[in-house]
C-alpha atoms as one frame of an Amber mdcrd trajectory, in Angstrom:
protein
   9.176  -4.882   3.960   9.178  -6.832   0.688   6.361  -8.610  -1.125   8.204
 -11.884  -0.545   8.366 -11.383   3.222   4.648 -10.539   3.332   3.823 -13.704
   1.388   6.081 -15.743   3.667   4.346 -14.323   6.749   0.923 -15.259   5.366
   2.121 -18.754   4.435   3.707 -19.267   7.855   0.504 -18.335   9.664  -1.513
 -20.551   7.342   0.820 -23.497   7.946   0.671 -22.999  11.725  -3.136 -22.925
  11.657  -3.350 -26.078   9.526  -0.945 -27.880  11.843  -3.069 -27.018  14.881
  -6.333 -28.257  13.332  -4.970 -31.285  11.493  -7.240 -34.304  11.821  -6.811
 -37.209   9.420 -10.480 -38.269   9.209 -11.740 -34.720   8.748  -9.052 -34.044
   6.156 -10.119 -37.103   4.155 -13.860 -36.402   4.331 -14.152 -32.611   4.524
 -10.811 -31.344   3.279  -8.669 -28.511   4.547 -10.428 -25.745   6.507 -11.218
 -22.557   4.620  -8.538 -19.932   5.264  -8.984 -16.592   3.535  -5.780 -14.865
   2.477  -7.090 -11.393   3.296  -7.965 -12.506   6.820  -4.511 -14.028   7.318
  -2.907 -10.827   6.063  -4.855  -8.500   8.317  -4.381 -10.669  11.402  -0.662
  -9.923  11.006  -0.904  -6.470   9.446   0.171  -4.309  12.447   3.055  -6.650
  13.215   4.238  -6.498   9.609   4.256  -2.703   9.820   5.897  -2.525  13.238
   7.557  -5.195  15.425   7.365  -8.835  14.237   5.270 -11.270  16.266   6.776
 -13.102  19.195   5.851 -16.709  19.996   2.940 -15.785  22.279   1.485 -13.402
  19.706   1.805 -16.000  16.962  -0.137 -18.499  19.073  -2.833 -15.870  19.580
  -2.881 -15.149  15.837  -3.271 -18.871  15.145  -6.198 -18.955  17.572  -7.926
 -16.106  15.682  -7.401 -17.949  12.402  -8.799 -21.164  13.870 -11.920 -19.321
  15.085 -12.494 -17.967  11.573 -12.077 -21.477  10.147 -14.560 -22.852  12.680
 -17.227 -20.266  11.912 -16.760 -20.630   8.151 -17.248 -24.395   8.384 -20.570
 -23.890  10.151 -21.599 -21.394   7.453 -20.869 -24.025   4.792 -23.609 -26.325
   6.065 -26.545 -26.412   3.646 -29.979 -26.579   5.220 -31.340 -28.906   2.533
 -28.525 -31.394   3.093 -28.071 -30.990   6.838 -28.593 -34.715   7.546 -26.048
 -36.000   5.039 -22.781 -37.513   6.234 -20.808 -34.763   4.505 -22.754 -31.998
   6.209 -22.608 -33.686   9.607 -18.849 -33.972   9.268 -18.689 -30.307   8.276
 -20.485 -29.384  11.515 -18.145 -31.644  13.476 -15.112 -30.045  11.849 -16.347
 -26.619  12.942 -16.837 -27.910  16.481 -13.397 -29.512  16.436 -11.762 -26.253
  15.342 -13.609 -24.431  18.137 -12.174 -26.843  20.663  -8.680 -26.361  19.286
  -9.068 -22.581  19.572  -9.860 -22.810  23.274  -7.008 -25.245  23.785  -4.509
 -22.933  22.084  -5.611 -19.932  24.128  -5.595 -21.940  27.334  -1.938 -22.754
  26.717  -1.067 -19.080  26.191  -2.885 -18.053  29.376  -4.005 -14.859  27.621
  -7.221 -14.201  29.542  -7.724 -10.793  27.933  -7.705 -12.308  24.443 -10.056
 -15.105  25.493 -12.511 -12.527  26.817 -12.248 -10.274  23.772 -12.567 -13.084
  21.230 -15.527 -14.581  23.085 -17.229 -11.196  22.963 -16.345 -10.884  19.284
 -17.808 -14.301  18.464 -21.090 -13.323  20.134 -21.286 -10.043  18.183 -20.354
 -11.750  14.924 -23.050 -14.401  15.365 -25.632 -11.752  16.282 -24.951  -9.969
  13.001 -25.126 -13.210  11.048 -28.675 -13.557  12.376 -29.454  -9.878  11.896
 -28.566 -10.006   8.225 -31.679 -12.130   7.616 -34.043  -9.889   9.574 -36.614
  -7.961   7.613 -36.886  -4.251   6.783 -33.158  -3.591   6.573 -31.516  -1.307
   4.043 -28.505  -2.314   1.968 -26.366  -0.154   4.260 -27.638  -2.106   7.276
 -26.619  -5.380   5.640 -23.202  -4.002   4.770 -22.702  -2.847   8.362 -23.445
  -6.402   9.495 -21.077  -7.813   6.877 -18.376  -5.516   8.244 -18.825  -6.994
  11.712 -18.804 -10.544  10.304 -15.593  -9.915   8.367 -13.630  -7.853  10.879
 -14.852  -8.167  14.472 -12.524 -10.941  15.607  -9.469  -9.223  14.132 -10.592
  -5.950  15.713 -10.663  -7.644  19.125  -7.204  -9.075  18.435  -5.922  -5.566
  17.639  -7.427  -4.159  20.832  -5.663  -6.720  23.026  -2.271  -5.861  21.511
  -2.869  -2.078  21.428  -3.093  -1.721  17.661  -6.337   0.277  17.639  -4.877
   2.797  15.170  -5.165   0.137  12.447  -8.755  -0.906  13.116 -10.561   1.431
  10.722  -8.218   0.649   7.832  -8.632  -3.077   8.419 -12.440  -2.828   8.649
 -12.768  -0.706   5.524 -10.456  -2.999   3.565 -12.180  -6.242   4.537 -15.600
  -4.712   3.807 -14.587  -3.640   0.296 -13.039  -7.057  -0.365 -16.206  -8.834
   0.774 -18.445  -6.565  -1.301 -16.273  -7.189  -4.344 -16.658 -10.941  -3.809
 -20.435 -10.536  -3.544 -20.461  -8.465  -6.732 -18.348 -11.015  -8.618 -20.699
 -13.803  -7.536 -23.753 -11.910  -8.775 -22.105 -10.986 -12.070 -21.330 -14.674
 -12.648 -25.047 -15.454 -12.361 -24.783 -17.120  -8.964 -26.632 -16.413  -5.728
 -24.415 -14.493  -3.347 -24.795 -14.111   0.402 -26.433 -10.680   0.154 -28.776
 -11.711  -2.640 -29.992 -14.722  -0.646 -30.602 -12.432   2.317 -32.686 -10.079
   0.187 -34.695 -12.998  -1.206 -35.435 -14.324   2.271 -36.413 -10.841   3.344
 -38.981 -10.726   0.551 -37.739  -7.417  -0.836 -38.261  -6.652  -4.500 -34.565
  -6.373  -5.354 -33.616  -7.648  -8.780 -30.154  -9.030  -9.416 -29.351  -6.105
 -11.717 -30.483  -3.566  -9.124 -28.361  -5.182  -6.442 -25.347  -5.287  -8.780
 -25.708  -1.578  -9.452 -26.113  -0.792  -5.747 -23.048  -2.844  -4.849 -20.970
  -1.148  -7.545 -21.872   2.233  -6.091 -21.048   1.096  -2.571 -17.700  -0.358
  -3.662 -16.723   2.822  -5.515 -17.688   5.043  -2.591 -15.962   2.898   0.028
 -12.872   2.401  -2.144 -12.463   6.165  -2.391 -12.783   6.476   1.381 -10.277
   3.674   1.818  -7.792   5.381  -0.497  -8.021   8.550   1.601  -7.443   6.492
   4.726  -4.421   4.771   3.161  -2.940   8.126   2.177  -3.031   9.496   5.704
  -1.995   6.313   7.538   1.717   5.730   8.116   2.320   2.242   6.821   4.939
   0.548   4.690   4.490   1.145   0.957   4.619  -2.571   0.171   1.807  -3.148
   2.670  -0.253  -0.476   0.924   0.378  -2.239  -2.382  -0.697  -5.554  -0.862
  -3.974  -4.011   0.321  -4.560  -2.566  -3.137  -4.027  -6.007  -4.697  -6.382
  -7.669  -2.211  -9.102  -5.164  -3.017  -8.696  -5.767  -6.729  -9.578  -9.495
  -6.519
């Protein structure tokens, strides 16, 4: 497995997703859907390490990517601007992507994946609500972030019997998300976690949250390194994970 082939696999999945959700009016007014490279990588991760995807599996992978795009579009809606044309179109784009996801899965006839992804969407949305509930610790919020980042891919792995990769995927996506939150805070912006703490009314200063996140990232990165060392995966895939974590 080479770095070039990994990049090509990510680009191929991205292109397939964009083709399935292409809509001229939405493209002109909202732009391309948000597709995160780390998500695209981990959707394919077990197949890159073992047997390449067949056509049916690729369609299922596209469906998972479309679901992520749909949910991210809904997250991009700003409450203070929810009645603007731009925000209404953003909501519609999320709804459109949801419809395309069901259409793709209907064509594959993969009932097991439909059931698992539906369950995963419910759990993911529950944790998006839970993250704003009061009296949670930082660890509680991070646990919810883990579900938000990884649950749909976990369900995808379960359907195709790749459960041995779940913990590595979850740990990796959690560290990547925490690093993004830390970078946002260090740039003086309001990150997802910081907004949640503000809404919760907890006396958490930006500096205190930065320090707490740095400790969490260091601890979880060490655990992830141990997991990488004992998991049998291609060395280039390990290097790719290391690069993703270092964003």
